[in-house]
Structures are given as C-alpha cells and as structure tokens.
C-alpha cells in the first residue's frame, strides 16, 4: 500500500496514472466478486482506500493552486 507521503512526492501525471490503474483494479475486483472468483475480499477495501488517498492528494494540490501557494 502506498503511503500518503509517497503520493505527495509524485507528479500530477504519475498520480493520474496511478488513479487510472487503481480504478481499473477496482473494476476487475468487483467483476471477480460478482462471478465468485474473488479470493480475498479485503482487496476491495484496500483498493478503495488507495483511490481515496490519491484523490485527497489531488484535491489538496488543486486547493494550493487556487490559493496561489
């Protein structure tokens, strides 16, 4: 799992790429869950948390840009 401090060090493009990857992973996990192929259901929660962390860092950066800092 990626720590928030590690996410803050990434560029905007890298964050976008990671967000896309995590959303694709979440889609695949949900699909596996529906079909009964998912072995570790905790991965759904971990992936959701990773997406939330990335979105939080992106939102903070956007707020900084708006405030001019």
mmCIF file of N, CA, C and O in Angstrom:
data_model
loop_
_atom_site.group_PDB
_atom_site.id
_atom_site.type_symbol
_atom_site.label_atom_id
_atom_site.label_comp_id
_atom_site.label_asym_id
_atom_site.label_seq_id
_atom_site.Cartn_x
_atom_site.Cartn_y
_atom_site.Cartn_z
ATOM 1 N N UNK A 1 0.843 -1.175 0.000
ATOM 2 C CA UNK A 1 0.000 0.000 0.000
ATOM 3 C C UNK A 1 0.889 1.239 0.000
ATOM 4 O O UNK A 1 1.922 1.286 0.658
ATOM 5 N N UNK A 2 0.458 2.236 -0.716
ATOM 6 C CA UNK A 2 1.223 3.460 -0.842
ATOM 7 C C UNK A 2 0.866 4.430 0.277
ATOM 8 O O UNK A 2 -0.304 4.670 0.566
ATOM 9 N N UNK A 3 1.876 4.984 0.876
ATOM 10 C CA UNK A 3 1.665 5.957 1.948
ATOM 11 C C UNK A 3 1.351 7.329 1.345
ATOM 12 O O UNK A 3 1.823 7.655 0.244
ATOM 13 N N UNK A 4 0.599 8.154 2.063
ATOM 14 C CA UNK A 4 0.292 9.497 1.556
ATOM 15 C C UNK A 4 1.546 10.327 1.276
ATOM 16 O O UNK A 4 1.592 11.083 0.312
ATOM 17 N N UNK A 5 2.567 10.179 2.108
ATOM 18 C CA UNK A 5 3.804 10.935 1.883
ATOM 19 C C UNK A 5 4.453 10.542 0.554
ATOM 20 O O UNK A 5 5.031 11.390 -0.139
ATOM 21 N N UNK A 6 4.359 9.274 0.198
ATOM 22 C CA UNK A 6 4.902 8.820 -1.084
ATOM 23 C C UNK A 6 4.089 9.385 -2.242
ATOM 24 O O UNK A 6 4.643 9.740 -3.288
ATOM 25 N N UNK A 7 2.786 9.478 -2.063
ATOM 26 C CA UNK A 7 1.923 10.019 -3.122
ATOM 27 C C UNK A 7 2.201 11.502 -3.342
ATOM 28 O O UNK A 7 2.150 11.984 -4.476
ATOM 29 N N UNK A 8 2.485 12.233 -2.275
ATOM 30 C CA UNK A 8 2.748 13.667 -2.405
ATOM 31 C C UNK A 8 4.010 13.947 -3.210
ATOM 32 O O UNK A 8 4.154 15.030 -3.773
ATOM 33 N N UNK A 9 4.930 12.986 -3.246
ATOM 34 C CA UNK A 9 6.181 13.161 -3.981
ATOM 35 C C UNK A 9 6.014 12.940 -5.484
ATOM 36 O O UNK A 9 6.886 13.319 -6.261
ATOM 37 N N UNK A 10 4.914 12.349 -5.905
ATOM 38 C CA UNK A 10 4.688 12.050 -7.320
ATOM 39 C C UNK A 10 4.223 13.292 -8.066
ATOM 40 O O UNK A 10 3.635 14.208 -7.487
ATOM 41 N N UNK A 11 4.448 13.277 -9.375
ATOM 42 C CA UNK A 11 3.959 14.367 -10.217
ATOM 43 C C UNK A 11 2.461 14.175 -10.465
ATOM 44 O O UNK A 11 1.902 13.106 -10.186
ATOM 45 N N UNK A 12 1.836 15.204 -11.022
ATOM 46 C CA UNK A 12 0.403 15.121 -11.332
ATOM 47 C C UNK A 12 0.114 14.006 -12.331
ATOM 48 O O UNK A 12 -0.871 13.280 -12.192
ATOM 49 N N UNK A 13 0.968 13.852 -13.320
ATOM 50 C CA UNK A 13 0.772 12.801 -14.328
ATOM 51 C C UNK A 13 0.895 11.414 -13.714
ATOM 52 O O UNK A 13 0.135 10.500 -14.050
ATOM 53 N N UNK A 14 1.860 11.257 -12.821
ATOM 54 C CA UNK A 14 2.031 9.969 -12.157
ATOM 55 C C UNK A 14 0.828 9.640 -11.278
ATOM 56 O O UNK A 14 0.385 8.486 -11.217
ATOM 57 N N UNK A 15 0.291 10.655 -10.612
ATOM 58 C CA UNK A 15 -0.905 10.437 -9.797
ATOM 59 C C UNK A 15 -2.089 10.032 -10.661
ATOM 60 O O UNK A 15 -2.848 9.134 -10.298
ATOM 61 N N UNK A 16 -2.250 10.706 -11.795
ATOM 62 C CA UNK A 16 -3.336 10.355 -12.714
ATOM 63 C C UNK A 16 -3.194 8.915 -13.193
ATOM 64 O O UNK A 16 -4.180 8.180 -13.269
ATOM 65 N N UNK A 17 -1.964 8.517 -13.488
ATOM 66 C CA UNK A 17 -1.710 7.153 -13.955
ATOM 67 C C UNK A 17 -2.050 6.137 -12.866
ATOM 68 O O UNK A 17 -2.711 5.128 -13.124
ATOM 69 N N UNK A 18 -1.635 6.426 -11.639
ATOM 70 C CA UNK A 18 -1.930 5.507 -10.527
ATOM 71 C C UNK A 18 -3.428 5.432 -10.261
ATOM 72 O O UNK A 18 -3.954 4.365 -9.959
ATOM 73 N N UNK A 19 -4.107 6.574 -10.371
ATOM 74 C CA UNK A 19 -5.553 6.584 -10.163
ATOM 75 C C UNK A 19 -6.246 5.725 -11.211
ATOM 76 O O UNK A 19 -7.138 4.929 -10.889
ATOM 77 N N UNK A 20 -5.827 5.845 -12.453
ATOM 78 C CA UNK A 20 -6.392 5.031 -13.527
ATOM 79 C C UNK A 20 -6.157 3.546 -13.267
ATOM 80 O O UNK A 20 -7.065 2.724 -13.436
ATOM 81 N N UNK A 21 -4.944 3.213 -12.829
ATOM 82 C CA UNK A 21 -4.628 1.815 -12.526
ATOM 83 C C UNK A 21 -5.503 1.280 -11.398
ATOM 84 O O UNK A 21 -6.018 0.155 -11.476
ATOM 85 N N UNK A 22 -5.644 2.049 -10.342
ATOM 86 C CA UNK A 22 -6.443 1.603 -9.178
ATOM 87 C C UNK A 22 -7.920 1.462 -9.537
ATOM 88 O O UNK A 22 -8.588 0.546 -9.074
ATOM 89 N N UNK A 23 -8.428 2.367 -10.357
ATOM 90 C CA UNK A 23 -9.831 2.259 -10.761
ATOM 91 C C UNK A 23 -10.051 1.030 -11.630
ATOM 92 O O UNK A 23 -11.084 0.366 -11.523
ATOM 93 N N UNK A 24 -9.091 0.717 -12.493
ATOM 94 C CA UNK A 24 -9.178 -0.492 -13.313
ATOM 95 C C UNK A 24 -9.113 -1.730 -12.421
ATOM 96 O O UNK A 24 -9.857 -2.691 -12.618
ATOM 97 N N UNK A 25 -8.225 -1.688 -11.425
ATOM 98 C CA UNK A 25 -8.114 -2.807 -10.487
ATOM 99 C C UNK A 25 -9.424 -3.000 -9.725
ATOM 100 O O UNK A 25 -9.888 -4.130 -9.539
ATOM 101 N N UNK A 26 -10.034 -1.895 -9.291
ATOM 102 C CA UNK A 26 -11.303 -1.980 -8.568
ATOM 103 C C UNK A 26 -12.390 -2.578 -9.450
ATOM 104 O O UNK A 26 -13.172 -3.423 -8.997
ATOM 105 N N UNK A 27 -12.426 -2.179 -10.713
ATOM 106 C CA UNK A 27 -13.396 -2.745 -11.642
ATOM 107 C C UNK A 27 -13.208 -4.251 -11.753
ATOM 108 O O UNK A 27 -14.175 -5.017 -11.684
ATOM 109 N N UNK A 28 -11.950 -4.666 -11.916
ATOM 110 C CA UNK A 28 -11.667 -6.099 -12.046
ATOM 111 C C UNK A 28 -12.037 -6.856 -10.779
ATOM 112 O O UNK A 28 -12.581 -7.966 -10.847
ATOM 113 N N UNK A 29 -11.745 -6.276 -9.625
ATOM 114 C CA UNK A 29 -12.081 -6.930 -8.363
ATOM 115 C C UNK A 29 -13.591 -7.063 -8.190
ATOM 116 O O UNK A 29 -14.085 -8.089 -7.725
ATOM 117 N N UNK A 30 -14.320 -6.022 -8.558
ATOM 118 C CA UNK A 30 -15.780 -6.092 -8.465
ATOM 119 C C UNK A 30 -16.332 -7.164 -9.397
ATOM 120 O O UNK A 30 -17.263 -7.892 -9.046
ATOM 121 N N UNK A 31 -15.751 -7.241 -10.579
ATOM 122 C CA UNK A 31 -16.175 -8.264 -11.537
ATOM 123 C C UNK A 31 -15.912 -9.655 -10.969
ATOM 124 O O UNK A 31 -16.768 -10.543 -11.045
ATOM 125 N N UNK A 32 -14.725 -9.844 -10.390
ATOM 126 C CA UNK A 32 -14.392 -11.131 -9.782
ATOM 127 C C UNK A 32 -15.328 -11.442 -8.620
ATOM 128 O O UNK A 32 -15.707 -12.595 -8.410
ATOM 129 N N UNK A 33 -15.703 -10.412 -7.865
ATOM 130 C CA UNK A 33 -16.597 -10.613 -6.728
ATOM 131 C C UNK A 33 -17.965 -11.112 -7.184
ATOM 132 O O UNK A 33 -18.548 -12.013 -6.580
ATOM 133 N N UNK A 34 -18.462 -10.535 -8.250
ATOM 134 C CA UNK A 34 -19.778 -10.918 -8.774
ATOM 135 C C UNK A 34 -19.764 -12.333 -9.330
ATOM 136 O O UNK A 34 -20.709 -13.097 -9.141
ATOM 137 N N UNK A 35 -18.661 -12.688 -9.972
ATOM 138 C CA UNK A 35 -18.585 -14.014 -10.577
ATOM 139 C C UNK A 35 -18.148 -15.094 -9.586
ATOM 140 O O UNK A 35 -18.125 -16.268 -9.923
ATOM 141 N N UNK A 36 -17.794 -14.678 -8.392
ATOM 142 C CA UNK A 36 -17.389 -15.643 -7.369
ATOM 143 C C UNK A 36 -15.937 -16.057 -7.452
ATOM 144 O O UNK A 36 -15.523 -16.996 -6.786
ATOM 145 N N UNK A 37 -15.139 -15.364 -8.232
ATOM 146 C CA UNK A 37 -13.738 -15.729 -8.408
ATOM 147 C C UNK A 37 -12.809 -14.986 -7.448
ATOM 148 O O UNK A 37 -11.622 -15.279 -7.387
ATOM 149 N N UNK A 38 -13.354 -14.035 -6.687
ATOM 150 C CA UNK A 38 -12.520 -13.237 -5.784
ATOM 151 C C UNK A 38 -12.176 -14.041 -4.545
ATOM 152 O O UNK A 38 -13.056 -14.494 -3.818
ATOM 153 N N UNK A 39 -10.879 -14.210 -4.307
ATOM 154 C CA UNK A 39 -10.438 -14.995 -3.163
ATOM 155 C C UNK A 39 -10.236 -14.151 -1.922
ATOM 156 O O UNK A 39 -10.453 -14.606 -0.810
ATOM 157 N N UNK A 40 -9.800 -12.898 -2.096
ATOM 158 C CA UNK A 40 -9.521 -12.034 -0.959
ATOM 159 C C UNK A 40 -10.382 -10.777 -1.064
ATOM 160 O O UNK A 40 -10.016 -9.817 -1.733
ATOM 161 N N UNK A 41 -11.495 -10.766 -0.378
ATOM 162 C CA UNK A 41 -12.422 -9.635 -0.477
ATOM 163 C C UNK A 41 -11.881 -8.378 0.189
ATOM 164 O O UNK A 41 -12.376 -7.282 -0.073
ATOM 165 N N UNK A 42 -10.870 -8.499 1.014
ATOM 166 C CA UNK A 42 -10.269 -7.327 1.665
ATOM 167 C C UNK A 42 -9.578 -6.423 0.649
ATOM 168 O O UNK A 42 -9.394 -5.225 0.902
ATOM 169 N N UNK A 43 -9.209 -6.981 -0.488
ATOM 170 C CA UNK A 43 -8.562 -6.172 -1.530
ATOM 171 C C UNK A 43 -9.487 -5.089 -2.057
ATOM 172 O O UNK A 43 -9.019 -4.031 -2.481
ATOM 173 N N UNK A 44 -10.801 -5.333 -2.025
ATOM 174 C CA UNK A 44 -11.750 -4.296 -2.444
ATOM 175 C C UNK A 44 -11.603 -3.059 -1.568
ATOM 176 O O UNK A 44 -11.524 -1.933 -2.066
ATOM 177 N N UNK A 45 -11.561 -3.267 -0.273
ATOM 178 C CA UNK A 45 -11.440 -2.151 0.663
ATOM 179 C C UNK A 45 -10.093 -1.455 0.509
ATOM 180 O O UNK A 45 -10.019 -0.218 0.512
ATOM 181 N N UNK A 46 -9.024 -2.225 0.365
ATOM 182 C CA UNK A 46 -7.699 -1.640 0.211
ATOM 183 C C UNK A 46 -7.596 -0.800 -1.061
ATOM 184 O O UNK A 46 -6.995 0.277 -1.063
ATOM 185 N N UNK A 47 -8.215 -1.273 -2.118
ATOM 186 C CA UNK A 47 -8.188 -0.532 -3.380
ATOM 187 C C UNK A 47 -9.005 0.747 -3.269
ATOM 188 O O UNK A 47 -8.592 1.804 -3.761
ATOM 189 N N UNK A 48 -10.149 0.672 -2.596
ATOM 190 C CA UNK A 48 -10.950 1.877 -2.369
ATOM 191 C C UNK A 48 -10.170 2.902 -1.558
ATOM 192 O O UNK A 48 -10.222 4.105 -1.844
ATOM 193 N N UNK A 49 -9.456 2.448 -0.545
ATOM 194 C CA UNK A 49 -8.652 3.347 0.282
ATOM 195 C C UNK A 49 -7.538 3.994 -0.532
ATOM 196 O O UNK A 49 -7.242 5.184 -0.365
ATOM 197 N N UNK A 50 -6.912 3.222 -1.404
ATOM 198 C CA UNK A 50 -5.847 3.757 -2.258
ATOM 199 C C UNK A 50 -6.388 4.840 -3.189
ATOM 200 O O UNK A 50 -5.752 5.886 -3.373
ATOM 201 N N UNK A 51 -7.569 4.608 -3.742
ATOM 202 C CA UNK A 51 -8.198 5.605 -4.616
ATOM 203 C C UNK A 51 -8.497 6.875 -3.820
ATOM 204 O O UNK A 51 -8.231 7.990 -4.271
ATOM 205 N N UNK A 52 -9.020 6.718 -2.619
ATOM 206 C CA UNK A 52 -9.343 7.874 -1.775
ATOM 207 C C UNK A 52 -8.088 8.670 -1.435
ATOM 208 O O UNK A 52 -8.113 9.907 -1.434
ATOM 209 N N UNK A 53 -6.989 7.988 -1.159
ATOM 210 C CA UNK A 53 -5.733 8.682 -0.846
ATOM 211 C C UNK A 53 -5.253 9.511 -2.032
ATOM 212 O O UNK A 53 -4.830 10.654 -1.885
ATOM 213 N N UNK A 54 -5.311 8.923 -3.212
ATOM 214 C CA UNK A 54 -4.874 9.631 -4.413
ATOM 215 C C UNK A 54 -5.756 10.848 -4.654
ATOM 216 O O UNK A 54 -5.259 11.952 -4.924
ATOM 217 N N UNK A 55 -7.054 10.678 -4.526
ATOM 218 C CA UNK A 55 -7.974 11.798 -4.735
ATOM 219 C C UNK A 55 -7.760 12.901 -3.701
ATOM 220 O O UNK A 55 -7.869 14.094 -4.011
ATOM 221 N N UNK A 56 -7.433 12.530 -2.481
ATOM 222 C CA UNK A 56 -7.173 13.513 -1.435
ATOM 223 C C UNK A 56 -5.940 14.345 -1.771
ATOM 224 O O UNK A 56 -5.954 15.575 -1.625
ATOM 225 N N UNK A 57 -4.887 13.693 -2.233
ATOM 226 C CA UNK A 57 -3.671 14.415 -2.612
ATOM 227 C C UNK A 57 -3.954 15.334 -3.791
ATOM 228 O O UNK A 57 -3.524 16.496 -3.811
ATOM 229 N N UNK A 58 -4.697 14.860 -4.773
ATOM 230 C CA UNK A 58 -5.027 15.692 -5.929
ATOM 231 C C UNK A 58 -5.865 16.901 -5.526
ATOM 232 O O UNK A 58 -5.628 18.011 -5.998
ATOM 233 N N UNK A 59 -6.825 16.705 -4.647
ATOM 234 C CA UNK A 59 -7.672 17.806 -4.193
ATOM 235 C C UNK A 59 -6.856 18.841 -3.432
ATOM 236 O O UNK A 59 -7.062 20.051 -3.602
ATOM 237 N N UNK A 60 -5.938 18.387 -2.600
ATOM 238 C CA UNK A 60 -5.082 19.298 -1.848
ATOM 239 C C UNK A 60 -4.218 20.120 -2.797
ATOM 240 O O UNK A 60 -4.035 21.337 -2.589
ATOM 241 N N UNK A 61 -3.702 19.495 -3.834
ATOM 242 C CA UNK A 61 -2.882 20.233 -4.806
ATOM 243 C C UNK A 61 -3.708 21.273 -5.548
ATOM 244 O O UNK A 61 -3.235 22.378 -5.810
ATOM 245 N N UNK A 62 -4.923 20.919 -5.914
ATOM 246 C CA UNK A 62 -5.784 21.868 -6.606
ATOM 247 C C UNK A 62 -6.108 23.052 -5.700
ATOM 248 O O UNK A 62 -6.134 24.206 -6.156
ATOM 249 N N UNK A 63 -6.319 22.810 -4.418
ATOM 250 C CA UNK A 63 -6.598 23.894 -3.479
ATOM 251 C C UNK A 63 -5.377 24.806 -3.338
ATOM 252 O O UNK A 63 -5.529 26.036 -3.254
ATOM 253 N N UNK A 64 -4.183 24.220 -3.307
ATOM 254 C CA UNK A 64 -2.965 25.013 -3.224
ATOM 255 C C UNK A 64 -2.808 25.917 -4.451
ATOM 256 O O UNK A 64 -2.417 27.080 -4.337
ATOM 257 N N UNK A 65 -3.119 25.363 -5.620
ATOM 258 C CA UNK A 65 -3.001 26.147 -6.849
ATOM 259 C C UNK A 65 -3.985 27.309 -6.859
ATOM 260 O O UNK A 65 -3.679 28.409 -7.317
ATOM 261 N N UNK A 66 -5.211 27.049 -6.366
ATOM 262 C CA UNK A 66 -6.225 28.101 -6.305
ATOM 263 C C UNK A 66 -5.821 29.218 -5.353
ATOM 264 O O UNK A 66 -6.100 30.377 -5.593
ATOM 265 N N UNK A 67 -5.176 28.846 -4.250
ATOM 266 C CA UNK A 67 -4.778 29.824 -3.243
ATOM 267 C C UNK A 67 -3.458 30.508 -3.598
ATOM 268 O O UNK A 67 -3.040 31.431 -2.902
ATOM 269 N N UNK A 68 -2.792 30.039 -4.626
ATOM 270 C CA UNK A 68 -1.567 30.647 -5.082
ATOM 271 C C UNK A 68 -0.337 30.307 -4.277
ATOM 272 O O UNK A 68 0.662 31.010 -4.317
ATOM 273 N N UNK A 69 -0.382 29.237 -3.539
ATOM 274 C CA UNK A 69 0.786 28.854 -2.726
ATOM 275 C C UNK A 69 1.585 27.846 -3.438
ATOM 276 O O UNK A 69 1.622 26.867 -3.725
#
